[in-house]
PDB file of N, CA, C and O in Angstrom, chain B, residues numbered from 101:
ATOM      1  N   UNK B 101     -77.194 -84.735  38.066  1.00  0.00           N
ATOM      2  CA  UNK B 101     -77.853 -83.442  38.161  1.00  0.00           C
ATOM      3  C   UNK B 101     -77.906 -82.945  39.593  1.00  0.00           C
ATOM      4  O   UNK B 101     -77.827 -81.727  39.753  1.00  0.00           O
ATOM      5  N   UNK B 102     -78.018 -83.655  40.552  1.00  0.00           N
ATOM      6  CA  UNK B 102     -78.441 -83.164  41.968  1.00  0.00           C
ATOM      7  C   UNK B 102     -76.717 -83.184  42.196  1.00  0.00           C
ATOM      8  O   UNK B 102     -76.424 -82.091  41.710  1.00  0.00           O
ATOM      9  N   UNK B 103     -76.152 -83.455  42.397  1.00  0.00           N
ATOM     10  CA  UNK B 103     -74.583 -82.791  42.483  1.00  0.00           C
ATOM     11  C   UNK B 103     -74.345 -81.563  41.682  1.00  0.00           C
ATOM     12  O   UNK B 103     -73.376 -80.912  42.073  1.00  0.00           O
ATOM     13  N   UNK B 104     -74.843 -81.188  40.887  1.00  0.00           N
ATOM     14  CA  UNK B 104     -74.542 -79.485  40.251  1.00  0.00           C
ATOM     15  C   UNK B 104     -75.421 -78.764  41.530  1.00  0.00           C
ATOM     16  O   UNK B 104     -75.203 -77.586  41.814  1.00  0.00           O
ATOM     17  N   UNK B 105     -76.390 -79.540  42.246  1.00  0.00           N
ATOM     18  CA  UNK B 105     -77.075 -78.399  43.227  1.00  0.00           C
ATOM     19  C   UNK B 105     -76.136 -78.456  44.639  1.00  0.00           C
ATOM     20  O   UNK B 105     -76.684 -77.974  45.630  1.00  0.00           O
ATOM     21  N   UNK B 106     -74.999 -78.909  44.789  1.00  0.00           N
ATOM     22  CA  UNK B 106     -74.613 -78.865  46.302  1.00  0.00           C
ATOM     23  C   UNK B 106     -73.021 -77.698  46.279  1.00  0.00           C
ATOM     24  O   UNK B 106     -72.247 -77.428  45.360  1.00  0.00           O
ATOM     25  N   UNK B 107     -73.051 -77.411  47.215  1.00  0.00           N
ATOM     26  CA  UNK B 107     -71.984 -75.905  47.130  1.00  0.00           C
ATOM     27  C   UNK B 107     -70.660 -77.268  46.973  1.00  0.00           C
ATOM     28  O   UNK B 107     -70.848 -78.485  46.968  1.00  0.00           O
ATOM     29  N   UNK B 108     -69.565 -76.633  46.878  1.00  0.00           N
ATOM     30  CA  UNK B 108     -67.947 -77.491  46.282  1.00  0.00           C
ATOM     31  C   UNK B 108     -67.276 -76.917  47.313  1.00  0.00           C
ATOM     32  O   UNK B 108     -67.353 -75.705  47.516  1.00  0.00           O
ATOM     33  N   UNK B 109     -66.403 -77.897  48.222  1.00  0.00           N
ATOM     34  CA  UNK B 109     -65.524 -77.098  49.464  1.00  0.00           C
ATOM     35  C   UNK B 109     -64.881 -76.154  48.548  1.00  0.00           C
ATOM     36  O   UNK B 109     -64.963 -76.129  47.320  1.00  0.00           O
ATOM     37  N   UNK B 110     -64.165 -75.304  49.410  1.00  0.00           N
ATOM     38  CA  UNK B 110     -63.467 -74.492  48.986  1.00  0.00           C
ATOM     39  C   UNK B 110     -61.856 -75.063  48.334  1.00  0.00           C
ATOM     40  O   UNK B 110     -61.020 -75.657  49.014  1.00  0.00           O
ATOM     41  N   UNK B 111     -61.703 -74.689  46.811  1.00  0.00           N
ATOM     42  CA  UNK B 111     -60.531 -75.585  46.626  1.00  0.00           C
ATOM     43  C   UNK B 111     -60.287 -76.756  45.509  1.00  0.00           C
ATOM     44  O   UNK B 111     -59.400 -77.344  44.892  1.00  0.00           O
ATOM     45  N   UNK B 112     -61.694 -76.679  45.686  1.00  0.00           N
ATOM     46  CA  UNK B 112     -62.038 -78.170  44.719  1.00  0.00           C
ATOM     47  C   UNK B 112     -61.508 -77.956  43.467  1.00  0.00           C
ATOM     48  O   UNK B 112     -60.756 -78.807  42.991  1.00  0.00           O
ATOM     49  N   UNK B 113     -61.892 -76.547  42.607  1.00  0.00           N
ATOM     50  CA  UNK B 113     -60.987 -77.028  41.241  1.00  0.00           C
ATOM     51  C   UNK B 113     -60.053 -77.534  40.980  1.00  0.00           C
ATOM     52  O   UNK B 113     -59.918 -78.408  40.123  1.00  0.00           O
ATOM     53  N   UNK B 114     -58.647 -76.749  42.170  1.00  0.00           N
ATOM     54  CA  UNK B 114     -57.608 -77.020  42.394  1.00  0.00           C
ATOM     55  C   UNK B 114     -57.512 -78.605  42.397  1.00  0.00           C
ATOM     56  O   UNK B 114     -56.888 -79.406  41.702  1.00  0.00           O
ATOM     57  N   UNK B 115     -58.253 -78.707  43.302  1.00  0.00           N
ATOM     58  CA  UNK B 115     -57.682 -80.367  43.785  1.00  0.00           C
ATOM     59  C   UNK B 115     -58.261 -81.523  42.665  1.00  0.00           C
ATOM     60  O   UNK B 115     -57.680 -82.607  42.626  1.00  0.00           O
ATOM     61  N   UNK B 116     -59.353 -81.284  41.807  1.00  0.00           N
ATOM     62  CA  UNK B 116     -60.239 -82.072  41.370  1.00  0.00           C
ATOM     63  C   UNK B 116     -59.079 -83.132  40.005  1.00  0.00           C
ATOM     64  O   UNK B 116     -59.552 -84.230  39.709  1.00  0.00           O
ATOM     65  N   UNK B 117     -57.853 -82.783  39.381  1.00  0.00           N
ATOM     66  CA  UNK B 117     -57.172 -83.198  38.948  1.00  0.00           C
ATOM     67  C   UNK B 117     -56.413 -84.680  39.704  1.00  0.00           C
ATOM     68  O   UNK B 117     -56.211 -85.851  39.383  1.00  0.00           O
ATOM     69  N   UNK B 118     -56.229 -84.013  40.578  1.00  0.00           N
ATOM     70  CA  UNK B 118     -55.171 -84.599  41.728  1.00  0.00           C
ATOM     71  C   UNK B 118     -56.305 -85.928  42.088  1.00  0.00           C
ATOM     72  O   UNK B 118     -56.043 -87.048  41.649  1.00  0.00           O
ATOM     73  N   UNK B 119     -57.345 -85.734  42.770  1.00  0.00           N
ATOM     74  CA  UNK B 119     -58.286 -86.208  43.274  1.00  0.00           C
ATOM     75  C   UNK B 119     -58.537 -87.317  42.012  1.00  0.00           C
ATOM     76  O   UNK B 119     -58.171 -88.476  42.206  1.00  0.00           O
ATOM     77  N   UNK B 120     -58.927 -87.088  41.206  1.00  0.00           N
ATOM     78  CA  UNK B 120     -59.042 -87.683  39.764  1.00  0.00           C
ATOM     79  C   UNK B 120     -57.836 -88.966  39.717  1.00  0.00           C
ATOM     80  O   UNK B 120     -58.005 -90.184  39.775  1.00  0.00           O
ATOM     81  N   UNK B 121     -56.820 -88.318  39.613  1.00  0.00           N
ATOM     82  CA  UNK B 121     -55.621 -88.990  39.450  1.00  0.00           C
ATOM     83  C   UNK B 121     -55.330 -90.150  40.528  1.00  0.00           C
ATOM     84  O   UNK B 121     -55.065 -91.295  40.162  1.00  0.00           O
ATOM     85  N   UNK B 122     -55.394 -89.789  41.832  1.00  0.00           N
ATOM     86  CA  UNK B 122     -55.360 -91.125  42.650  1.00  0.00           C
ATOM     87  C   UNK B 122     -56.526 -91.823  42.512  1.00  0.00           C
ATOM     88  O   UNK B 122     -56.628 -92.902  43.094  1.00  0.00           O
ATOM     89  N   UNK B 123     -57.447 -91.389  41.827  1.00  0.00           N
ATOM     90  CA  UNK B 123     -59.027 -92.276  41.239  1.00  0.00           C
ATOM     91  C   UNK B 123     -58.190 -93.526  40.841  1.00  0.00           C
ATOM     92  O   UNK B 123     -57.904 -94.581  41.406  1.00  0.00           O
ATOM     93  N   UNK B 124     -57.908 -92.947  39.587  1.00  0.00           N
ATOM     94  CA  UNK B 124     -57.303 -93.686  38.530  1.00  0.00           C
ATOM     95  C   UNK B 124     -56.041 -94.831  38.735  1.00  0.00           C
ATOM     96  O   UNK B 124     -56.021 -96.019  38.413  1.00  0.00           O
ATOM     97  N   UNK B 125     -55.053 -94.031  39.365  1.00  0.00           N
ATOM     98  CA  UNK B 125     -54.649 -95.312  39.795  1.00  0.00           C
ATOM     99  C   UNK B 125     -54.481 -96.031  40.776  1.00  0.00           C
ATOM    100  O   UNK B 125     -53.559 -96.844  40.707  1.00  0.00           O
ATOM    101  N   UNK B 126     -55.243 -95.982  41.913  1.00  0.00           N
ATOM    102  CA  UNK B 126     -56.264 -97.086  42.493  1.00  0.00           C
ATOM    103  C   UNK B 126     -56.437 -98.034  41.551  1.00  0.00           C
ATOM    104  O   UNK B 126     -55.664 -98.983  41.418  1.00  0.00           O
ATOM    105  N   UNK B 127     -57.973 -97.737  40.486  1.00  0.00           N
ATOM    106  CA  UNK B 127     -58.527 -98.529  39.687  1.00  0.00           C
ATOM    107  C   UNK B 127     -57.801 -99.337  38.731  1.00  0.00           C
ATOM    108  O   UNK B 127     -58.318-100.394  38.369  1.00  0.00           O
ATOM    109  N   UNK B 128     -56.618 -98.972  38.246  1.00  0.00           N
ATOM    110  CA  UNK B 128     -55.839 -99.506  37.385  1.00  0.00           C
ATOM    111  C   UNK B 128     -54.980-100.568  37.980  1.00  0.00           C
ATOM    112  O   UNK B 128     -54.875-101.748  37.648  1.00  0.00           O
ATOM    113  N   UNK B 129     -54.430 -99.949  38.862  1.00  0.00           N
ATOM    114  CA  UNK B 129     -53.439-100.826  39.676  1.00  0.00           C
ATOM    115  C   UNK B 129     -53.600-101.996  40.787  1.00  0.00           C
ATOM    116  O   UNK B 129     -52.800-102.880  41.092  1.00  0.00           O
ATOM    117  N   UNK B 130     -54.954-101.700  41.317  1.00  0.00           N
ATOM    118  CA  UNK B 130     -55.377-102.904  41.681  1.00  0.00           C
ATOM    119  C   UNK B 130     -55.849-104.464  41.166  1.00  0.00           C
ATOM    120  O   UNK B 130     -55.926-105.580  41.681  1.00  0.00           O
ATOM    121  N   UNK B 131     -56.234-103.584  39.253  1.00  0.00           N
ATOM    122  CA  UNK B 131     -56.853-105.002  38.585  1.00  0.00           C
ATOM    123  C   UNK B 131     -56.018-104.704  37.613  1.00  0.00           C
ATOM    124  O   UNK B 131     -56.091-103.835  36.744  1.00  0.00           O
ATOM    125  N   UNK B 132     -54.847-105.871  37.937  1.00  0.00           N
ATOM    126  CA  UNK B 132     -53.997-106.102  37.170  1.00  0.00           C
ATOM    127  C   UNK B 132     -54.516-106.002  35.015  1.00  0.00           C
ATOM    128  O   UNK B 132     -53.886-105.427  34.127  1.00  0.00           O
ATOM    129  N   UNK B 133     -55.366-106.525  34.944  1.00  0.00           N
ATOM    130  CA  UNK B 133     -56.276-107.084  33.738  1.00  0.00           C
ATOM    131  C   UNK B 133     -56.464-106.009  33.134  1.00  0.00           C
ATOM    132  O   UNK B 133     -56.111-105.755  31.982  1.00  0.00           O
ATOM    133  N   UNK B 134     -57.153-105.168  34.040  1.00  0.00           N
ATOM    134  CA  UNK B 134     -57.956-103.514  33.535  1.00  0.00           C
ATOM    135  C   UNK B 134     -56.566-102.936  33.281  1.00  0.00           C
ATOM    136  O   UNK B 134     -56.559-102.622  32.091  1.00  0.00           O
ATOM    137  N   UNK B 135     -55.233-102.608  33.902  1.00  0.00           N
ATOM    138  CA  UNK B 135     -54.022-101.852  33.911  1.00  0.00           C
ATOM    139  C   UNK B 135     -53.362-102.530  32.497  1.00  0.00           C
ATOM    140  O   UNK B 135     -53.219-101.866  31.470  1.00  0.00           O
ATOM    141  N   UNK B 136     -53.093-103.555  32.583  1.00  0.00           N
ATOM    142  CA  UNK B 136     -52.524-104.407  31.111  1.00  0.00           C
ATOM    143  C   UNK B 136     -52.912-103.869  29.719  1.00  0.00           C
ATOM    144  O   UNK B 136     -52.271-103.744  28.676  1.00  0.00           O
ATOM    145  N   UNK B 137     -54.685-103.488  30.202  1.00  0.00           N
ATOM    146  CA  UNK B 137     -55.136-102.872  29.315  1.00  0.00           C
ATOM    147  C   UNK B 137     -55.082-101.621  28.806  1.00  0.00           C
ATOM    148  O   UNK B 137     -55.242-101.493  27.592  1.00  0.00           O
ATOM    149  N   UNK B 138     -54.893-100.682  29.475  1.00  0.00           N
ATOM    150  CA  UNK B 138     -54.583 -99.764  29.492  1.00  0.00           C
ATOM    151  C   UNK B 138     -53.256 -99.755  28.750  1.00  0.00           C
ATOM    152  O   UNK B 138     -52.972 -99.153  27.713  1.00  0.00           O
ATOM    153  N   UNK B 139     -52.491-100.564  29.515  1.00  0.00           N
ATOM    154  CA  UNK B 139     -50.892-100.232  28.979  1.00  0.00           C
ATOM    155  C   UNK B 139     -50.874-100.552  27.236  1.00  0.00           C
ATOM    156  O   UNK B 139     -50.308 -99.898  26.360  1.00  0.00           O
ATOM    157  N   UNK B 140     -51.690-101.771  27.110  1.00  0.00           N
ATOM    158  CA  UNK B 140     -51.480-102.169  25.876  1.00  0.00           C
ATOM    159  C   UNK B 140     -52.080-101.706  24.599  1.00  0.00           C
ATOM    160  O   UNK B 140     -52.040-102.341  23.545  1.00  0.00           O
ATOM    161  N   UNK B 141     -52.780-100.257  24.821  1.00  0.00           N
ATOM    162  CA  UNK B 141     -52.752 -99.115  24.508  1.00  0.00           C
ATOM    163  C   UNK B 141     -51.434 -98.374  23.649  1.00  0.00           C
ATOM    164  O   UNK B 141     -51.314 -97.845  22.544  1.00  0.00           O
ATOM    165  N   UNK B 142     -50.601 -98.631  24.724  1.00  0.00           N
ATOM    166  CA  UNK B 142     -49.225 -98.231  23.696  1.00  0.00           C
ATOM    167  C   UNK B 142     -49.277 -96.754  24.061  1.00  0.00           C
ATOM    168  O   UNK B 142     -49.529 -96.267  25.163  1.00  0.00           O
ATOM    169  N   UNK B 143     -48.892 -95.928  22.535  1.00  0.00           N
ATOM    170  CA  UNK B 143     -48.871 -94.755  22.587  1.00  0.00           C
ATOM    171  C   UNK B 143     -49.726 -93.746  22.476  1.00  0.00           C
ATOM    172  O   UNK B 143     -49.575 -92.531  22.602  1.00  0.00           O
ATOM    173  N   UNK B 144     -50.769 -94.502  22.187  1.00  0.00           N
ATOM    174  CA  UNK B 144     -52.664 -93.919  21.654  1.00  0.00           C
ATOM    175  C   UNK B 144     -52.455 -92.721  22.529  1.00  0.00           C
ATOM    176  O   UNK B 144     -51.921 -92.634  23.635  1.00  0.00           O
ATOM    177  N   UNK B 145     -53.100 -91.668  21.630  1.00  0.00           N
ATOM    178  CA  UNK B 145     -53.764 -90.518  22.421  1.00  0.00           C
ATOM    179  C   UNK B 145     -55.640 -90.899  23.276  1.00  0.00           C
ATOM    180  O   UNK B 145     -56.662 -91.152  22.638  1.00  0.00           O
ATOM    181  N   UNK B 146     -55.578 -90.855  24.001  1.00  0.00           N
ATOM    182  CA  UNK B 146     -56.550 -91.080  25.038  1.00  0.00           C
ATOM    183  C   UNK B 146     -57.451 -90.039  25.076  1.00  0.00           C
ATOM    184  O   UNK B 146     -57.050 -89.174  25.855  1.00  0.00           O
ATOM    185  N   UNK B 147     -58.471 -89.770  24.574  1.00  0.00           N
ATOM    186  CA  UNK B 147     -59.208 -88.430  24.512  1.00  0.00           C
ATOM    187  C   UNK B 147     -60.921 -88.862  25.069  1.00  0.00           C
ATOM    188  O   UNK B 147     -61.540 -89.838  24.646  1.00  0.00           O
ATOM    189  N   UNK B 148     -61.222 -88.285  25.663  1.00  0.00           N
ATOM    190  CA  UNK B 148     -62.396 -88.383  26.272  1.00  0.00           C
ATOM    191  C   UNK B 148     -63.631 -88.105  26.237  1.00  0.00           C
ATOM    192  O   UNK B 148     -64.190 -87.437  27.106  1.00  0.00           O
ATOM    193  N   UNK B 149     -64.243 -88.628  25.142  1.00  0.00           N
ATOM    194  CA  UNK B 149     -65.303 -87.647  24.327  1.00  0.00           C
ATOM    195  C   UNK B 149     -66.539 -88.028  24.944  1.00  0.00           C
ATOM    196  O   UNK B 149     -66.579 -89.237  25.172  1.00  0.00           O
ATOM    197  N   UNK B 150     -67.584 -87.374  25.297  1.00  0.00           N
ATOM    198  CA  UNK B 150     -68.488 -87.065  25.322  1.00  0.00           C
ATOM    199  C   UNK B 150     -69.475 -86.007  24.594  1.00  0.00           C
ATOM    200  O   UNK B 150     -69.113 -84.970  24.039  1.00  0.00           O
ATOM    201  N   UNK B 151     -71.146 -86.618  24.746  1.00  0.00           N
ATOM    202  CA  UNK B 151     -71.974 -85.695  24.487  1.00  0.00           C
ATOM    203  C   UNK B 151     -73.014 -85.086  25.553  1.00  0.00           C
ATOM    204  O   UNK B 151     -74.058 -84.527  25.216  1.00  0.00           O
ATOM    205  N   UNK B 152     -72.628 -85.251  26.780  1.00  0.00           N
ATOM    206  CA  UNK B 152     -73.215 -84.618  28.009  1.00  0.00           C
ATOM    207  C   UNK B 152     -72.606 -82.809  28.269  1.00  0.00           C
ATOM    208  O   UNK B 152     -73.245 -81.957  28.886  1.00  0.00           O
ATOM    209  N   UNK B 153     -71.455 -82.630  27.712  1.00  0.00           N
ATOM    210  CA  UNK B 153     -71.316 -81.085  27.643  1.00  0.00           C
ATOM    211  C   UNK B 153     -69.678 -81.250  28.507  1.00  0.00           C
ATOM    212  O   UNK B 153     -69.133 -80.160  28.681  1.00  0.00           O
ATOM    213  N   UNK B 154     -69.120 -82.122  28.881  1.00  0.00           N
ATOM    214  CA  UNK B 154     -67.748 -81.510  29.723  1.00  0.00           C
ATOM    215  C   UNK B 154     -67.110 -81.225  28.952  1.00  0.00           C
ATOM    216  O   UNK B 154     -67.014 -81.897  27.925  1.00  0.00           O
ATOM    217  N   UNK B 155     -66.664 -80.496  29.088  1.00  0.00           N
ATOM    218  CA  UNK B 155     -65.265 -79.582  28.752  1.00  0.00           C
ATOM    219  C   UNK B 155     -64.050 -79.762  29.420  1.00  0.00           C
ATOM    220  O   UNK B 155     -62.924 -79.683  28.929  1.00  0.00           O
ATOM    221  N   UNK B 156     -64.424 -80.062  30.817  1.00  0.00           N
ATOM    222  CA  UNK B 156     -62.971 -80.309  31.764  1.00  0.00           C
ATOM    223  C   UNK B 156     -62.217 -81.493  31.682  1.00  0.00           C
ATOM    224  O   UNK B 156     -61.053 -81.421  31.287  1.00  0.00           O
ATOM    225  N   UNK B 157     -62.828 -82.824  32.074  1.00  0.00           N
ATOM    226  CA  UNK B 157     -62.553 -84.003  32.065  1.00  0.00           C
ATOM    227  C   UNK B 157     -62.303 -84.279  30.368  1.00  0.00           C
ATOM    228  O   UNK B 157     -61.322 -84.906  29.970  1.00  0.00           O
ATOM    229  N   UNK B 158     -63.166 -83.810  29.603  1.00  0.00           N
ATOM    230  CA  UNK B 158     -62.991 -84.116  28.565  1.00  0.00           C
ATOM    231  C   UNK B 158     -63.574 -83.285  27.399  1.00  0.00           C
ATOM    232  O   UNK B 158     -64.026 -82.151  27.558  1.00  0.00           O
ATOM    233  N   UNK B 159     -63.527 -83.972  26.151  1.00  0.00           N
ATOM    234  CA  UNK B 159     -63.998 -83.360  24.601  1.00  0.00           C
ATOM    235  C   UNK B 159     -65.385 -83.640  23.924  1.00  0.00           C
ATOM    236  O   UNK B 159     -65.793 -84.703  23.456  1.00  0.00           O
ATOM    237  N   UNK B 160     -66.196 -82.045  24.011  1.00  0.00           N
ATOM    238  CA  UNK B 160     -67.754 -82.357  23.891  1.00  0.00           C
ATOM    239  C   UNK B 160     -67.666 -81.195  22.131  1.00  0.00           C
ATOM    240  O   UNK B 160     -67.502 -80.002  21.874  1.00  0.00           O
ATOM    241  N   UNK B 161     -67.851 -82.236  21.495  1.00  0.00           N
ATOM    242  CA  UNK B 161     -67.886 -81.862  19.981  1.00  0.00           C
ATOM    243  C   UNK B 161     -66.848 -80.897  19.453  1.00  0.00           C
ATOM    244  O   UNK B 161     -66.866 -79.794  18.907  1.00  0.00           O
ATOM    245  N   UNK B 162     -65.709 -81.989  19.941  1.00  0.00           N
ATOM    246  CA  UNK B 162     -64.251 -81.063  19.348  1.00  0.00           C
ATOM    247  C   UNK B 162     -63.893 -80.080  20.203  1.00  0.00           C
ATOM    248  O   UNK B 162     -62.983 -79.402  19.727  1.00  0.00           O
ATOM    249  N   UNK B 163     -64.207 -79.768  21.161  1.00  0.00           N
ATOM    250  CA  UNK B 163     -63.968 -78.537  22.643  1.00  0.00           C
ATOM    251  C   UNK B 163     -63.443 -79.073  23.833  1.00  0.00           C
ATOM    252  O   UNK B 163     -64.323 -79.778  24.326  1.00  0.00           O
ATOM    253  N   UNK B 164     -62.190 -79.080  24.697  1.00  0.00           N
ATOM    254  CA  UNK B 164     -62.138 -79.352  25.947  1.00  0.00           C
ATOM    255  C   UNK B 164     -60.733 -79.814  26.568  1.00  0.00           C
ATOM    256  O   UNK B 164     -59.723 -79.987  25.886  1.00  0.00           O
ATOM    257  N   UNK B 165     -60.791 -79.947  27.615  1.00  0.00           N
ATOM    258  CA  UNK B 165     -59.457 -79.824  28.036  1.00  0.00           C
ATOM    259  C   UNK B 165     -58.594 -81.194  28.017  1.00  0.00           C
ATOM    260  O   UNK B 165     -57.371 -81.332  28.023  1.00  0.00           O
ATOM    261  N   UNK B 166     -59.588 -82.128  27.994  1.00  0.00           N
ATOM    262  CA  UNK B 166     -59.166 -83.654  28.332  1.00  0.00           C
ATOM    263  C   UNK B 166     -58.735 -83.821  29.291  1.00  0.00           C
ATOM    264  O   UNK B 166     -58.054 -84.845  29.340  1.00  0.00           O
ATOM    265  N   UNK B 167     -58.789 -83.334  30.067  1.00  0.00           N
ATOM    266  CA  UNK B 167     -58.106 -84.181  31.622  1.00  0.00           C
ATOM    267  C   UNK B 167     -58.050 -84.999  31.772  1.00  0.00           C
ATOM    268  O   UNK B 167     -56.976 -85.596  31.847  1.00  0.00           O
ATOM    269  N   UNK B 168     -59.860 -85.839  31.990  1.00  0.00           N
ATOM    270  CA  UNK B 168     -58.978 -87.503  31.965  1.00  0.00           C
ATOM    271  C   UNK B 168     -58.372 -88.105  30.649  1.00  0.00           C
ATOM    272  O   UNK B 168     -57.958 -89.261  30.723  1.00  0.00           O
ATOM    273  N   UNK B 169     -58.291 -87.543  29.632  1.00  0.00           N
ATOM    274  CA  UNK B 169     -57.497 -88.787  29.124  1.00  0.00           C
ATOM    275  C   UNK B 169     -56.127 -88.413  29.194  1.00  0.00           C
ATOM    276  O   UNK B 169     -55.173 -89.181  29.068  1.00  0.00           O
ATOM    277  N   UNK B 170     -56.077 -86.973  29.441  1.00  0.00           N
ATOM    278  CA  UNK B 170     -54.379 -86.814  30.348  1.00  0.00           C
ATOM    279  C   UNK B 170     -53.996 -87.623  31.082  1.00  0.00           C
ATOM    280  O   UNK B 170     -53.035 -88.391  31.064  1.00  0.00           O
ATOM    281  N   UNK B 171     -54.965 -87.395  31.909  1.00  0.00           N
ATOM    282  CA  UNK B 171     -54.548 -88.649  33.328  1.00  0.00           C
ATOM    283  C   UNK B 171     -54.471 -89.955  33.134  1.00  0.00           C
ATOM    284  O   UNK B 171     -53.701 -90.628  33.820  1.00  0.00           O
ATOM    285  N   UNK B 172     -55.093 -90.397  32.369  1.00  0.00           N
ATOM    286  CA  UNK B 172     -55.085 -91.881  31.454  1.00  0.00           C
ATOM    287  C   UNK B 172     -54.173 -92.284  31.491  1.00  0.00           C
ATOM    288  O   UNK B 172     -53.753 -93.220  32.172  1.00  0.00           O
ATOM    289  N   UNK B 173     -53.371 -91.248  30.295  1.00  0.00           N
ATOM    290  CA  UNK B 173     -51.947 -91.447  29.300  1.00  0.00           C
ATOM    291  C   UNK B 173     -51.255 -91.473  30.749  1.00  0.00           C
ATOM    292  O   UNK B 173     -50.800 -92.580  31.035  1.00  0.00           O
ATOM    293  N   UNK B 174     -51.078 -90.436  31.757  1.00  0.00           N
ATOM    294  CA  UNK B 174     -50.256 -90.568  32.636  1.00  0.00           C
ATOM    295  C   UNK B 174     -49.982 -91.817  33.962  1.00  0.00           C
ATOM    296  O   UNK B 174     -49.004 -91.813  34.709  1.00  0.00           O
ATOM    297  N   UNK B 175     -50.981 -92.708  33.990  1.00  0.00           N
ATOM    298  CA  UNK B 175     -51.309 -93.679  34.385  1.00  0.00           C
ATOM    299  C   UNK B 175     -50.555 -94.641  33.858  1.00  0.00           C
ATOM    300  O   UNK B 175     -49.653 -95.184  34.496  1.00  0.00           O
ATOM    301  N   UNK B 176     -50.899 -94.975  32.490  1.00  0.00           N
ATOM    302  CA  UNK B 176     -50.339 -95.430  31.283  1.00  0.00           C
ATOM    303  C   UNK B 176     -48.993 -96.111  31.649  1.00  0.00           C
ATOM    304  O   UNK B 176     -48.676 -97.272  31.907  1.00  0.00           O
ATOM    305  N   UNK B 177     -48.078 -94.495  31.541  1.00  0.00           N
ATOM    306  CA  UNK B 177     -47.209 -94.515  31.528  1.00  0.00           C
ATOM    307  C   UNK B 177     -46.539 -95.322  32.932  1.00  0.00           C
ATOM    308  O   UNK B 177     -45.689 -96.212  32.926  1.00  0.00           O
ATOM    309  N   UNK B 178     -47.203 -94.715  34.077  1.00  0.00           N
ATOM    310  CA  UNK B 178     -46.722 -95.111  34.932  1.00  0.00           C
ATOM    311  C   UNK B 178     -46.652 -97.220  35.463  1.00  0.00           C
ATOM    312  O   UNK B 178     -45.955 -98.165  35.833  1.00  0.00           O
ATOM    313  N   UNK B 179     -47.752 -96.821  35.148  1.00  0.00           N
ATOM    314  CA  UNK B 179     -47.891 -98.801  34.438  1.00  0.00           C
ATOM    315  C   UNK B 179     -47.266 -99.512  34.091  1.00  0.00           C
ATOM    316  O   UNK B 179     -47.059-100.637  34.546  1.00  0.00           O
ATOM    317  N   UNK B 180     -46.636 -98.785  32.816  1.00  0.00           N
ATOM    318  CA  UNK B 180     -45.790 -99.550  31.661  1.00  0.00           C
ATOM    319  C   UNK B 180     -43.936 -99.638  32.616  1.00  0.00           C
ATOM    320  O   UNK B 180     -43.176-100.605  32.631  1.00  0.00           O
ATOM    321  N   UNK B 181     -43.736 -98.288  33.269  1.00  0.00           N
ATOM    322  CA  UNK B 181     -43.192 -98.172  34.456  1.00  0.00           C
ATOM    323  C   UNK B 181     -42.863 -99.477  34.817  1.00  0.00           C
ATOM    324  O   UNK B 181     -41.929-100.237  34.561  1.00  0.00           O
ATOM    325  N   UNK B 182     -44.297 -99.556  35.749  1.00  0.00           N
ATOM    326  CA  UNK B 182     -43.682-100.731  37.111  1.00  0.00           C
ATOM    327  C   UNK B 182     -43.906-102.086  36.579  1.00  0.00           C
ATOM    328  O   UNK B 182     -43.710-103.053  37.315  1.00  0.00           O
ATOM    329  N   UNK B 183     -44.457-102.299  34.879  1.00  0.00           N
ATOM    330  CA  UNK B 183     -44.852-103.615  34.621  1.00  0.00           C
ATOM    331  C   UNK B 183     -43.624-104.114  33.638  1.00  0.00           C
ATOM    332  O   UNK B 183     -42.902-105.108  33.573  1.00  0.00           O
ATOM    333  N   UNK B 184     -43.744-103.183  33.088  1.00  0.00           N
ATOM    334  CA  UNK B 184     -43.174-103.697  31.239  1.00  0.00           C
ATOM    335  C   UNK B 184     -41.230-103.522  31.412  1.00  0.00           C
ATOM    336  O   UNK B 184     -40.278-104.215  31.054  1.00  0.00           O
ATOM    337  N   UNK B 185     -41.378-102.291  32.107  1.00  0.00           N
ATOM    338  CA  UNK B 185     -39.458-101.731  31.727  1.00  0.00           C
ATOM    339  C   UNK B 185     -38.952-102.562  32.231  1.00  0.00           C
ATOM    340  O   UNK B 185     -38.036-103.093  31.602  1.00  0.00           O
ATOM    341  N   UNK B 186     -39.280-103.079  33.576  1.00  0.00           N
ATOM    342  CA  UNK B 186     -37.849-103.770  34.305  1.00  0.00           C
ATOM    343  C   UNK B 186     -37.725-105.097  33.736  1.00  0.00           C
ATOM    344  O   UNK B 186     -37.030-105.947  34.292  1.00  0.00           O
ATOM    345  N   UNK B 187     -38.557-105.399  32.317  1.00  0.00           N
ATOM    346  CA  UNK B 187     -38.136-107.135  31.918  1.00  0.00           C
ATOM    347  C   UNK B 187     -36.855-107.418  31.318  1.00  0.00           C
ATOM    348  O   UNK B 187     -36.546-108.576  31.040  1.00  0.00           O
TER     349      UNK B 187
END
């Protein structure tokens, strides 16, 4: 709640994807365990539901954009990438 009260540099929507995205794979790619997991996921659609109200990041009672579980899947992929293809 006290982060909805502070002004957003200028830009931030723009970037908040992007920003998101090197979140993600940081977190994935450093713990091997957590990334495996992810990968072994497969082809699952990744959808991000909540009942706090986002819409952006994700799906609040059937409404929203999913971003992260865009970014998920795109993680995912990139994972399966550097882990799984070259065997």
């Amino acid at each position: 709640r006290l982060g909805r009260t502070l002004v957003l540099r200028r830009g931030w929507d723009e970037m908040r994807p992007r920003v998101m995205l090197n979140i993600l794979r940081a977190k994935f790619s450093q713990n091997l365990e957590l990334g495996m997991r992810l990968v072994n996921t497969c082809d699952a659609k990744i959808v991000e539901g909540n009942w706090w109200g986002d819409t952006y990041f994700g799906v609040c009672n059937g409404v929203g954009e999913n971003i992260l579980g865009l970014l998920l899947m795109q993680v995912r992929h990139e994972l399966y990438i550097r882990y799984c293809k070259g065997r």
